[in-house]
Short mmCIF file of C-alpha atoms and ligand atoms in Angstrom, two decimals:
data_model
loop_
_atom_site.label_atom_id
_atom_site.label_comp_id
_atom_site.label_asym_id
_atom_site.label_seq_id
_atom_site.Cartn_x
_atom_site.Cartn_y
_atom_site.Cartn_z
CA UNK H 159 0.00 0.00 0.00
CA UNK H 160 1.49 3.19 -1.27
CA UNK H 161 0.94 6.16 0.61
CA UNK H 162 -0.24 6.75 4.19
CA UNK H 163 -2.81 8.94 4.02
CA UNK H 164 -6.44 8.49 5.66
CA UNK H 165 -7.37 6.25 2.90
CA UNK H 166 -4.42 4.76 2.50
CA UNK H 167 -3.85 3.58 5.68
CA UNK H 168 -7.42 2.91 7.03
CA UNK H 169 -7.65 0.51 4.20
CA UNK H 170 -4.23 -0.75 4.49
CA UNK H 171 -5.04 -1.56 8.21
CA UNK H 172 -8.85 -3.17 6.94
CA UNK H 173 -6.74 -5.28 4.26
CA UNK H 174 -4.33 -6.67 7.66
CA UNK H 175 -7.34 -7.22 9.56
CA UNK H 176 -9.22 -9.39 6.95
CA UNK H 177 -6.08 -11.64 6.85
CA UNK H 178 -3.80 -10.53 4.11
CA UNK H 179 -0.14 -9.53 4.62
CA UNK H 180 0.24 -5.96 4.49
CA UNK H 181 3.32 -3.52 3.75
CA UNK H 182 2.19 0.18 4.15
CA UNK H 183 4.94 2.33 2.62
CA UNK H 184 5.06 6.30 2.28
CA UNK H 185 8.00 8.80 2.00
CA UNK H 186 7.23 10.73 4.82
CA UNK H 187 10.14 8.99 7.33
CA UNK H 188 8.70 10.78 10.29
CA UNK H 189 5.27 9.38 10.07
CA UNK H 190 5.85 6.04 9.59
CA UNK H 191 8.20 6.25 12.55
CA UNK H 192 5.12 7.12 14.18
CA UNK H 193 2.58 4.61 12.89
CA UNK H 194 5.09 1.57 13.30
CA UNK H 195 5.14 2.66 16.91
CA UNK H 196 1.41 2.27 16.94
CA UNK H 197 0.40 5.35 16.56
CA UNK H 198 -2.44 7.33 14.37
CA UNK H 199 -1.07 10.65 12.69
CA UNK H 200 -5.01 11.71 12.69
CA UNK H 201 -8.37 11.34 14.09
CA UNK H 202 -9.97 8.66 13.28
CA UNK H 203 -12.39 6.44 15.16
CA UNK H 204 -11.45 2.38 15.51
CA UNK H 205 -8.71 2.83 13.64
CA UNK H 206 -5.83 3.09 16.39
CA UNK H 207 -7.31 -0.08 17.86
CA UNK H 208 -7.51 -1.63 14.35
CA UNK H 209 -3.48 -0.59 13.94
CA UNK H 210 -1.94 -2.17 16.79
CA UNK H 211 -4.32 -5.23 16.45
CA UNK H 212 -3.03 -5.80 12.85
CA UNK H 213 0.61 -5.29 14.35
CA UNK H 214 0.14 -7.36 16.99
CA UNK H 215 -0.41 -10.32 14.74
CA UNK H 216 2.20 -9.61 12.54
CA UNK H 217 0.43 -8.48 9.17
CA UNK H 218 1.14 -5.06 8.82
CA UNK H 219 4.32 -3.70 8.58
CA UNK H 220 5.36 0.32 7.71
CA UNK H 221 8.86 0.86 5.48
CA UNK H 222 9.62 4.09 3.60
CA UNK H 223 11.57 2.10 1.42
CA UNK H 224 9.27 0.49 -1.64
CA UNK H 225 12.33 -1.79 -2.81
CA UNK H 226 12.51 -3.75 0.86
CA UNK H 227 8.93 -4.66 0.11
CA UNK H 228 7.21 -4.92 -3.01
CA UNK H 229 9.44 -7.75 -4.41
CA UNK H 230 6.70 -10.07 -2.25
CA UNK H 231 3.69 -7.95 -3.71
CA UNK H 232 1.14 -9.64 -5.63
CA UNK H 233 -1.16 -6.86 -5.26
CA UNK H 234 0.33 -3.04 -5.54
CA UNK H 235 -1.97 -0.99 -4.43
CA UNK H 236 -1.48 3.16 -4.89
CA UNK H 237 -3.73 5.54 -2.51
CA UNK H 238 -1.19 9.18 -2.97
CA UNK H 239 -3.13 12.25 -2.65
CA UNK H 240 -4.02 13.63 -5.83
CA UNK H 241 -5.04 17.27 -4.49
CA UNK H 242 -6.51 19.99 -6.66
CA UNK H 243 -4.79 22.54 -8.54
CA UNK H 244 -5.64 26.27 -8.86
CA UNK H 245 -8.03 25.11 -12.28
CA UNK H 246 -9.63 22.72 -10.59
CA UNK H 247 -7.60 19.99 -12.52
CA UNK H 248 -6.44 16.78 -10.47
CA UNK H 249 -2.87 17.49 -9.67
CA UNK H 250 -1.28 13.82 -10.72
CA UNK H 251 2.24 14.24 -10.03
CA UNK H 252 2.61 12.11 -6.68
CA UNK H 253 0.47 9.39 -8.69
CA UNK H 254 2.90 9.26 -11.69
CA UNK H 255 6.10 9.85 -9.33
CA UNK H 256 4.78 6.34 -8.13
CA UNK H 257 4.17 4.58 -11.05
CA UNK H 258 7.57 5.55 -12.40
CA UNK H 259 8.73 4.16 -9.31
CA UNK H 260 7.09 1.13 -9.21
CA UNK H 261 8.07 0.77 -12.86
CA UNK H 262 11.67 1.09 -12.07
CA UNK H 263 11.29 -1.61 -8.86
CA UNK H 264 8.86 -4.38 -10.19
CA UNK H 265 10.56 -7.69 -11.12
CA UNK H 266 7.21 -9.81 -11.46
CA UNK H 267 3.97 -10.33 -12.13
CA UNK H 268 1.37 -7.46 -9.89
CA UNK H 269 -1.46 -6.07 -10.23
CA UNK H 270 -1.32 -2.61 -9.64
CA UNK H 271 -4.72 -1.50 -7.87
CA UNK H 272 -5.12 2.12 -7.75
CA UNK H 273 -7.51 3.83 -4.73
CA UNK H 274 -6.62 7.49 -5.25
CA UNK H 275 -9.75 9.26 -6.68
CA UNK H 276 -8.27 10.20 -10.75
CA UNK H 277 -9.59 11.84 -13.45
CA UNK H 278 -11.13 9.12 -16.37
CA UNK H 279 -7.98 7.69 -18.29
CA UNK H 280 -5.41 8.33 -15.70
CA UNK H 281 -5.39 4.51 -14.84
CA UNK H 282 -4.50 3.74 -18.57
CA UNK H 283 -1.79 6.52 -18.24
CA UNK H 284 -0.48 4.88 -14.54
CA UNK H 285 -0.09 1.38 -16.49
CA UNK H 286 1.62 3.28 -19.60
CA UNK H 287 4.22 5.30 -17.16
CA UNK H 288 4.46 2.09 -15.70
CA UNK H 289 5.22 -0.13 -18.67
CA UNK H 290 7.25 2.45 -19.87
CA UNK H 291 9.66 2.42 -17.14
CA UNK H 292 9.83 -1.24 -16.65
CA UNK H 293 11.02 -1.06 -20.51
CA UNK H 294 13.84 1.98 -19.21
CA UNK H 295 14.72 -0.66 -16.64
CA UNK H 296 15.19 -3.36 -19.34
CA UNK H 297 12.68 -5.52 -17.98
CA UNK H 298 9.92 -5.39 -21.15
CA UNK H 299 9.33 -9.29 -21.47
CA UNK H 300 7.46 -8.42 -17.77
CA UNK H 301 5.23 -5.52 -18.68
CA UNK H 302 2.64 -8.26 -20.39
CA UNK H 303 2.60 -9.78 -16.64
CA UNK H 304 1.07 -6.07 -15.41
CA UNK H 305 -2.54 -5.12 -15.13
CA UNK H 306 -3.75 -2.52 -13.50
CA UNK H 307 -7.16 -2.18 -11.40
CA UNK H 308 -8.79 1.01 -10.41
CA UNK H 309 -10.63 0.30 -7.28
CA UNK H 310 -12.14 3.60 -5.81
CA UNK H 311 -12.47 4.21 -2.28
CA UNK H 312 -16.13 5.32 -0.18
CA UNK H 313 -15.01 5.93 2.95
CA UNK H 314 -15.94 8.79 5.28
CA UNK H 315 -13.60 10.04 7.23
CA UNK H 316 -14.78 9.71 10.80
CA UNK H 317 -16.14 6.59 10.01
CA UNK H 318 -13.63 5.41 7.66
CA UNK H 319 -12.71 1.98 9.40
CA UNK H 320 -16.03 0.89 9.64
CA UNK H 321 -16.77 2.27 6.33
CA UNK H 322 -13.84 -0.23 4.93
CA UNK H 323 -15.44 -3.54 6.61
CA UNK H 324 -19.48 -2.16 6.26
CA UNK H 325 -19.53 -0.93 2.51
CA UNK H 326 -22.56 -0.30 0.24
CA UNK H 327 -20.66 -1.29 -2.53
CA UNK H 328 -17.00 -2.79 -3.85
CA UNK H 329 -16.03 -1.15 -7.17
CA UNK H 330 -13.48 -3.15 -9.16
CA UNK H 331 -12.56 -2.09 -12.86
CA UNK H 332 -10.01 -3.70 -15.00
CA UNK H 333 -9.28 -4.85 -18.19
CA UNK H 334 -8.14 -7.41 -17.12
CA UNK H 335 -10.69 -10.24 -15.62
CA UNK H 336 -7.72 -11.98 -13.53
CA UNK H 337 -6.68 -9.14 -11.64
CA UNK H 338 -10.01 -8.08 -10.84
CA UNK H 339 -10.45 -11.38 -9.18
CA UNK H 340 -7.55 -11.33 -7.74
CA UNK H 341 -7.99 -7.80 -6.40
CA UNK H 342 -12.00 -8.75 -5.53
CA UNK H 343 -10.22 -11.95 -3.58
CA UNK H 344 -8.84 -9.16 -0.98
CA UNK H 345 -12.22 -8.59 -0.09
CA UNK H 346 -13.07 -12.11 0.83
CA UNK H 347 -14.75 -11.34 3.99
CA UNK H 348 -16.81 -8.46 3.12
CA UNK H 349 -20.40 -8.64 2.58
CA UNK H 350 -21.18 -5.86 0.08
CA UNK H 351 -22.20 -6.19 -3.55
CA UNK H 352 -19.92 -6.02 -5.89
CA UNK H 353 -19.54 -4.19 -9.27
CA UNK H 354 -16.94 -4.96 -11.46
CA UNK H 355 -16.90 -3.18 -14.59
CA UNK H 356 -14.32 -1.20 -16.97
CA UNK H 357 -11.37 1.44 -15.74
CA UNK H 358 -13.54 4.30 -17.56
CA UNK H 359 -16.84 3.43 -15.56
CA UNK H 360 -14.90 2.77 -12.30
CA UNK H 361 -13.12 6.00 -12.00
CA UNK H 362 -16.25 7.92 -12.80
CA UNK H 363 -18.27 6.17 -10.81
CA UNK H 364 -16.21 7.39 -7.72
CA UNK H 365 -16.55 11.23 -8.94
CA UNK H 366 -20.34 10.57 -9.94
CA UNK H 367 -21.13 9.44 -6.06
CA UNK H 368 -19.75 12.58 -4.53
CA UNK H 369 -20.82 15.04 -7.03
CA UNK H 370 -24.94 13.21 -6.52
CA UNK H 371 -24.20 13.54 -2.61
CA UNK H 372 -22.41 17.03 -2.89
CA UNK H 373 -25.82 17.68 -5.45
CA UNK H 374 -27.97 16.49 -2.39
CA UNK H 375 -26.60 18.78 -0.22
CA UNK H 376 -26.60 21.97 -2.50
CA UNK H 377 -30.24 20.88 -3.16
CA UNK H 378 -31.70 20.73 0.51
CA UNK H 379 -29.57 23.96 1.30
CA UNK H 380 -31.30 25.41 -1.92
CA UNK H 381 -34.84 24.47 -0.25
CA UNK H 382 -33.42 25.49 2.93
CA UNK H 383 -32.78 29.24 1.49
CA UNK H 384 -36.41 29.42 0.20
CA UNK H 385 -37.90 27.70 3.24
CA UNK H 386 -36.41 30.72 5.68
CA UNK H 387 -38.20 33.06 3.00
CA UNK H 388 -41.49 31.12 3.10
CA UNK H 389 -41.62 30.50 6.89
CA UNK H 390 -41.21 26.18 6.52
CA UNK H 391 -38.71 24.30 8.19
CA UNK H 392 -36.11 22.59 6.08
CA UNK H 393 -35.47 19.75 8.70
CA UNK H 394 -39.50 18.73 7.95
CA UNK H 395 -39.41 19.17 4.19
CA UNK H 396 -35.97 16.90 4.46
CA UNK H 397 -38.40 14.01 6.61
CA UNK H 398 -41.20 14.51 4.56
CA UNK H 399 -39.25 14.31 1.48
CA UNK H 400 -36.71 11.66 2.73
CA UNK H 401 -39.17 8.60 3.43
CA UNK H 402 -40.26 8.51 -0.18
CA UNK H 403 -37.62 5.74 -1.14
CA UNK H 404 -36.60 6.86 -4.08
CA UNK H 405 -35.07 10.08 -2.33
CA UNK H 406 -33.96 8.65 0.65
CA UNK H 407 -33.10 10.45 3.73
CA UNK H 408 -29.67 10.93 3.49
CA UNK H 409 -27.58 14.02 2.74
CA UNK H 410 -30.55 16.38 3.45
CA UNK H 411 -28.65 18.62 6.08
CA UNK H 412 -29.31 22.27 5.51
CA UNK H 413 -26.16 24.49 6.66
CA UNK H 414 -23.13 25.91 5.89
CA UNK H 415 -22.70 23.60 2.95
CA UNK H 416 -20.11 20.75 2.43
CA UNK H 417 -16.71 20.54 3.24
CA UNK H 418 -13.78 18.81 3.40
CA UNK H 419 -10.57 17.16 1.59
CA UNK H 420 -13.29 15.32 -1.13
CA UNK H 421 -16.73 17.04 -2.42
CA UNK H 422 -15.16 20.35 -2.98
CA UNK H 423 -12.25 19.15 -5.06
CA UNK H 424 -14.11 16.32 -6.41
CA UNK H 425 -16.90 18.20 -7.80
CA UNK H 426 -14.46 20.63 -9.05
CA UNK H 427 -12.71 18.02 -10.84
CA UNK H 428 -15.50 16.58 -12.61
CA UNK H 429 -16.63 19.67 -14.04
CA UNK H 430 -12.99 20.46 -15.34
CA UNK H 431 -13.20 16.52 -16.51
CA UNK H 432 -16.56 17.16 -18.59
CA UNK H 433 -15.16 20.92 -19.67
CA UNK H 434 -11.88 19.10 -21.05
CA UNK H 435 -14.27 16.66 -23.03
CA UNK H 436 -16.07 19.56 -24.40
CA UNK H 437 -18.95 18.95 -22.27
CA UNK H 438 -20.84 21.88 -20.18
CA UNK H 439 -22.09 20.38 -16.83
CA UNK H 440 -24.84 22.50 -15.69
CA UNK H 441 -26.00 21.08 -12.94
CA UNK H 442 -21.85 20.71 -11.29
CA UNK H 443 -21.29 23.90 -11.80
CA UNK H 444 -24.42 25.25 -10.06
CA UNK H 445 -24.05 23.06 -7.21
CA UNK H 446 -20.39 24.48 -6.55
CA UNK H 447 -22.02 28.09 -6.94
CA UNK H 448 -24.73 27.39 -4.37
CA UNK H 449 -22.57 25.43 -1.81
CA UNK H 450 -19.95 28.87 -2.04
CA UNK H 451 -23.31 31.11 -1.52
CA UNK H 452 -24.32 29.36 1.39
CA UNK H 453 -21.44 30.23 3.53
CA UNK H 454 -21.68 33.38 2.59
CA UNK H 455 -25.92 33.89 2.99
CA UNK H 456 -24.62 32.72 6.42
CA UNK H 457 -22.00 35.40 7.42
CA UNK H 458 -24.18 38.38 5.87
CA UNK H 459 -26.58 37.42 7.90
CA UNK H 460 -24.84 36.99 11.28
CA UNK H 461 -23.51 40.51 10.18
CA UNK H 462 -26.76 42.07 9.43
CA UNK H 463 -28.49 40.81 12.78
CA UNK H 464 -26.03 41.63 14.55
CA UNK H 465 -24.97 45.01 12.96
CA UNK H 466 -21.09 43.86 12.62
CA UNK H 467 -18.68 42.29 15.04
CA UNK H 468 -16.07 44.97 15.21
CA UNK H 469 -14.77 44.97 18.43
CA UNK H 470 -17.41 42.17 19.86
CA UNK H 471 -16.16 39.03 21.40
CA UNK H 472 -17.79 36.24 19.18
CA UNK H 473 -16.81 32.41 19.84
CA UNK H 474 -17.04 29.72 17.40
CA UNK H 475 -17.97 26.04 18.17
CA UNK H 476 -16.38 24.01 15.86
CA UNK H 477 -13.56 24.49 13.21
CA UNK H 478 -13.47 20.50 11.42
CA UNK H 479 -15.58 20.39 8.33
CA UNK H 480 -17.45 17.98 10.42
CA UNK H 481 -17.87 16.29 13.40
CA UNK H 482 -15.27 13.08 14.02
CA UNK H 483 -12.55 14.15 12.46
CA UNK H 484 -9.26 16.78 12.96
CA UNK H 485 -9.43 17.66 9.51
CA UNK H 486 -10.29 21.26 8.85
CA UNK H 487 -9.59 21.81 5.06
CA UNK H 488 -12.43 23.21 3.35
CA UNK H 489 -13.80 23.86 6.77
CA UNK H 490 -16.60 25.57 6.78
CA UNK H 491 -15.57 26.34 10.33
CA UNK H 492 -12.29 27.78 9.14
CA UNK H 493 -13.65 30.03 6.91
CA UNK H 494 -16.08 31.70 9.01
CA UNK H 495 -13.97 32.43 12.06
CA UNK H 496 -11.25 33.91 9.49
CA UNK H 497 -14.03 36.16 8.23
CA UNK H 498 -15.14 37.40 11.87
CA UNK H 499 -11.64 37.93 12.64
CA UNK H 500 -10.90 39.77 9.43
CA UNK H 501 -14.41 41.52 10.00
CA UNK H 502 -12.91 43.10 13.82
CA UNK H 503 -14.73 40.30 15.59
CA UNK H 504 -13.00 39.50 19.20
CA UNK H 505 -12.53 35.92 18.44
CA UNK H 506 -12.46 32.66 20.57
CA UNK H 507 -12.37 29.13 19.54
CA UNK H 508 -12.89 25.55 19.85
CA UNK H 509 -13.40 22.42 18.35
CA UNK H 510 -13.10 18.57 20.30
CA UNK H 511 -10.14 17.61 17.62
CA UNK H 512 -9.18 20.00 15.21
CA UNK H 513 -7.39 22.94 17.67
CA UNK H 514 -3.70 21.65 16.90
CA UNK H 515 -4.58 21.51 13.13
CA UNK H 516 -6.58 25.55 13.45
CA UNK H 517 -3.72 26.81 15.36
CA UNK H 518 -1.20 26.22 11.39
CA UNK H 519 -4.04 28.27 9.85
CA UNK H 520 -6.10 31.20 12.48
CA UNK H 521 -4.46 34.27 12.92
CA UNK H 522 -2.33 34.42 16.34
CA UNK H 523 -4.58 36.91 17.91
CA UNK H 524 -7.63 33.97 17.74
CA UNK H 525 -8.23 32.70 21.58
CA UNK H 526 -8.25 28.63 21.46
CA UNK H 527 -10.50 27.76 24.46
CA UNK H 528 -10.04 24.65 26.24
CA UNK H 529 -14.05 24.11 26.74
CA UNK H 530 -17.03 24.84 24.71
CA UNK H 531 -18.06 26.63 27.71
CA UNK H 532 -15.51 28.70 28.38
CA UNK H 533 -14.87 29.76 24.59
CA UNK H 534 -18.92 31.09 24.74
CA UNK H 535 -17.82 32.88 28.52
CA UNK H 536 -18.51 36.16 28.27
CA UNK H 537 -19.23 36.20 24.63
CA UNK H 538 -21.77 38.68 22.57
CA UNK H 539 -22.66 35.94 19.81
CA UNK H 540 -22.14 32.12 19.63
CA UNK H 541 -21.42 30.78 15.89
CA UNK H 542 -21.99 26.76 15.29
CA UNK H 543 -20.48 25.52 12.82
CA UNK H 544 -19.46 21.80 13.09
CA UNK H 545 -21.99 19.19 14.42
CA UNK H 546 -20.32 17.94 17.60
CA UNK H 547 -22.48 15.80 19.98
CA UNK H 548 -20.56 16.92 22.62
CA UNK H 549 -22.18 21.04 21.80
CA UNK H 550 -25.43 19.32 22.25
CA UNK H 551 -24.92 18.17 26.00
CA UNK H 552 -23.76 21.55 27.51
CA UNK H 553 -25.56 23.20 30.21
CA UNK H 554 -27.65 25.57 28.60
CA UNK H 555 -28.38 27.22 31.66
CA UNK H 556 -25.20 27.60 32.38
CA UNK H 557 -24.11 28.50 28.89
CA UNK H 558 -27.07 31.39 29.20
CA UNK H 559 -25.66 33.12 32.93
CA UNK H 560 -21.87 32.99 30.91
CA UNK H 561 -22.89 34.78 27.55
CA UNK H 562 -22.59 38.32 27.87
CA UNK H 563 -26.03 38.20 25.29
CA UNK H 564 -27.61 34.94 24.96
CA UNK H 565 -27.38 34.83 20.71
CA UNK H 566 -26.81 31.66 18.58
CA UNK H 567 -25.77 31.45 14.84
CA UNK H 568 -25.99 27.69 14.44
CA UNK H 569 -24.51 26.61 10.90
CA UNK H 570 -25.42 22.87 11.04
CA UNK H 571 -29.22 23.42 13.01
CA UNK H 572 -27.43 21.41 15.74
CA UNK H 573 -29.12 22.84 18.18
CA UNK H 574 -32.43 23.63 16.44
CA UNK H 575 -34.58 20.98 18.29
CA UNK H 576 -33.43 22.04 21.63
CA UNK H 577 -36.03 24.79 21.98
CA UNK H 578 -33.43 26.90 22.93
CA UNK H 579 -35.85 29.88 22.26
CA UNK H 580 -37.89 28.98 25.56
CA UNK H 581 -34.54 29.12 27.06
CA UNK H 582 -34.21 32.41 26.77
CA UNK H 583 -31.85 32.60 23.67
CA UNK H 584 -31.86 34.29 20.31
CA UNK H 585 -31.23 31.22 17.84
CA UNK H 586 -30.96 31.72 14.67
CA UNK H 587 -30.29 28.30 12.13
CA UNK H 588 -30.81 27.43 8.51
CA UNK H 589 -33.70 27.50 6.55
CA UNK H 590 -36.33 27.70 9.90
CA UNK H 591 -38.33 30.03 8.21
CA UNK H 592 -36.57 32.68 10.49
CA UNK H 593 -36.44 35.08 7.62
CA UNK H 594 -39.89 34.97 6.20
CA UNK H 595 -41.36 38.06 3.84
CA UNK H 596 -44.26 39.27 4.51
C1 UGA T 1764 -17.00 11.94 1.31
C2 UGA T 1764 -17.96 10.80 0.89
O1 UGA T 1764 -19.09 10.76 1.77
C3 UGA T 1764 -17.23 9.45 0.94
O2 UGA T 1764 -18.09 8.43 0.46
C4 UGA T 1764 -15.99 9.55 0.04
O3 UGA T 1764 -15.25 8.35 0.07
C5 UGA T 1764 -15.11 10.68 0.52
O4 UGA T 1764 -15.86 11.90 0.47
C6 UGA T 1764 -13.92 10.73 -0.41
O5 UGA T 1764 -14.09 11.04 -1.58
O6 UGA T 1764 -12.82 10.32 0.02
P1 UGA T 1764 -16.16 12.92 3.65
O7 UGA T 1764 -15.54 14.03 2.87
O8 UGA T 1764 -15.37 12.24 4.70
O9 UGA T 1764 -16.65 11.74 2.67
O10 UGA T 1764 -17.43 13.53 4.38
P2 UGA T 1764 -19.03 13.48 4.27
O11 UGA T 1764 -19.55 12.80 5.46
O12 UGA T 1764 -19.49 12.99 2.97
O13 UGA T 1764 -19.36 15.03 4.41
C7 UGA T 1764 -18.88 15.99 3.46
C8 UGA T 1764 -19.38 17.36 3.80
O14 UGA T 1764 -20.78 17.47 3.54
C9 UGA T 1764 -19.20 17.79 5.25
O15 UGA T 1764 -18.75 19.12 5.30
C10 UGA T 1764 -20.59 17.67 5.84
O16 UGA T 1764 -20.78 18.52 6.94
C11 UGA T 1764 -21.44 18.06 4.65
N1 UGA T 1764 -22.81 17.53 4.71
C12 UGA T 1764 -23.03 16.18 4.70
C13 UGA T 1764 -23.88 18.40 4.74
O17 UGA T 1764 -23.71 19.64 4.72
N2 UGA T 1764 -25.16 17.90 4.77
C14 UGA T 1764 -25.41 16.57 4.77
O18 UGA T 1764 -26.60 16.19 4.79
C15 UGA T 1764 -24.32 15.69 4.73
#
């Protein structure tokens, strides 16, 4: 398993615990000093458990050096980062700094089974650059003995262990029949259907789920927009809406809009993918517009209600672009409290996992709090903005006597069935019909 990432080694950890022998590699000398001591780089539920299980038995081991290990490989399986450019675009070069690698090192028969999320064709172009530098290497009479299988990942992170041994789905595409069995064969344990199909179909199958999901979302916060104007609750029209089967319930959370390390750069990515094939994807393009709006509908709200922030102490629950994990990038959370600071706003933090990973990003004169409490003590305005569990089980009383004005700006409608209203607070969510014309 190349590259120790989230998805890299959650799955390389699932793929130890299901039996198979397991070499996790990565160039990055200081964290897999860490990891072979046992230990997690992230957040991530299960999976620190998972690790020393796994090492415990003896089927996972961590290397930085590719050469020690993948002479034994029958299965190579690639999961770099493949992080968005400025365009949009995919940027491929960790991907193809492997495959040249792996070109130059491979002395027999593999399947190469790629998990990073590519654009369509870049698997072809992984077993080219491959081939191509077995050939350099003088080894050509092997590149016949390599297939490659694209074999996109679905895990969330937060739940990204159990999301590796509970899938909806396995997606194998090849070529190649006997590497997709032999890559499907990993799986042996997992109950989950399986869908084996061409490289083409598999790598846009992976950006087709997250740009429906990321569609989803952009769609409820659409509703949620119009049912603030309208006086309706978006949380009801997502139930009433979500039982009928064909909709399904999921993915109907009005807010700040989506996050994270995957829709936003996936999404992106598939509508440079269709632009590049001369295709104009309407619907991408205003799904990424309204999931950018929402954030800001947000903020000029806060700022109109409130009249600014200049000079007013406002604290912030939550900086990870969701609950569960450390990771803030494309944090709603992020983005906000950089706003209110750049907007004069007295700020305060804090988030149950992501502080360490704020504090490389938030200006120094941000307060990290060491509570959710204390970050609201004394504060004008509280702003929401990841859904915690932990923000829901606060004394509210308490919370109330500590605010200097009992206000809530709640990003995620957290908070929105907690009748905080008869508590004596201003709360303000997402499409509650808060901000109905007359
Ligand atoms: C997402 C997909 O859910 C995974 O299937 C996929 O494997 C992963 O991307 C990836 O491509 O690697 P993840 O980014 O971990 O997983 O997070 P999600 O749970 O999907 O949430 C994404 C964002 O959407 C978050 O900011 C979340 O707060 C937001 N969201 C989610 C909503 O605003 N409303 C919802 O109803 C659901």
């Amino acid at each position: 398993m190349i590259g120790t990432g989230y998805v890299g080694l959650t799955t390389g950890v699932g793929f130890a615990s299901l039996g198979n022998q397991v070499a996790c590699v990565d160039i990055d000398a200081g964290k897999i000093a860490r990891l072979d001591r046992g230990e997690v780089p992230f957040y991530e539920p299960g999976l620190q458990e998972a690790l020393k299980q796994v090492q415990e038995r003896g089927r996972l081991l961590f290397t930085t050096d590719l050469k020690s290990v993948i002479s034994d490989a029958e299965i190579v399986m690639i999961a770099v980062g493949t992080p968005p450019k400025s365009t949009g675009e995919a940027d491929l070069t960790a991907l193809f700094a492997v495959a040249d690698q792996v070109g130059q090192l491979l002395d027999h028969e593999a399947v190469i089974a790629v998990k990073s999320t590519v654009p369509v064709g870049t698997n072809r172009r992984v077993l080219a650059r491959v081939r191509e530098s077995m050939f350099a290497a003088g080894r050509d009479e092997l590149t016949s003995l390599i297939h490659i299988v694209s074999i996109p990942e679905f895990l969330r992170e937060g739940s990204a262990f159990e999301d590796f041994l509970k899938p909806d789905r396995i997606v194998i595409g090849s070529d190649d029949q006997v590497a997709a069995q032999t890559v499907e064969r990993l799986h042996k344990n997992i109950v989950a259907p399986r869908v084996m199909t061409t490289l083409e179909s598999a790598e846009l199958i992976k950006y087709a789920a997250n740009a429906f999901l990321a569609t989803k979302i952009s769609f409820i916060n659409e509703i949620a927009n119009l049912a603030d104007r309208v006086g309706a609750d978006v949380r009801h029209v997502a139930e009433g809406i979500g039982h009928d089967h064909r909709i399904g319930p999921h993915f109907l959370k009005a807010g700040v809009g989506y996050g994270g390390s995957c829709f936003p750069k996936d999404v992106s990515a598939l509508e440079q993918i269709s632009g590049a094939h001369g295709y104009s994807f309407k619907l991408l393009s205003a799904v990424i517009e309204v999931n950018n709006r929402q954030r800001e509908i947000f903020f000029k709200r806060m700022m109109e209600e409130l009249g600014g922030v200049k000079g007013r102490r406002v604290a912030v629950w939550g900086l990870a672009f969701k609950a569960h994990t450390d990771d803030i990038r494309e944090s709603a959370g992020i983005e906000i409290a950089q706003r209110l600071h750049a907007a004069g706003a007295d700020l305060v933090v804090y988030d149950p996992q992501a502080m360490d990973n704020a504090k490389q990003v938030l200006s120094d004169h941000v307060e990290f709090a060491p509570t959710a409490v204390d970050a609201a003590t004394g504060a004008d305005v509280l702003v929401v903005l990841t859904e915690w569990p932990e923000f829901r089980e606060v004394s509210f009383s308490t919370l109330k006597e500590s605010m200097l004005e009992p206000r809530i700006f709640d990003g995620r409608n957290h908070l929105a069935d907690l009748n905080l209203e008869n508590h004596g607070f201003q709360y303000r969510g997402v499409g509650l019909g808060s901000y109905a014309s007359a």
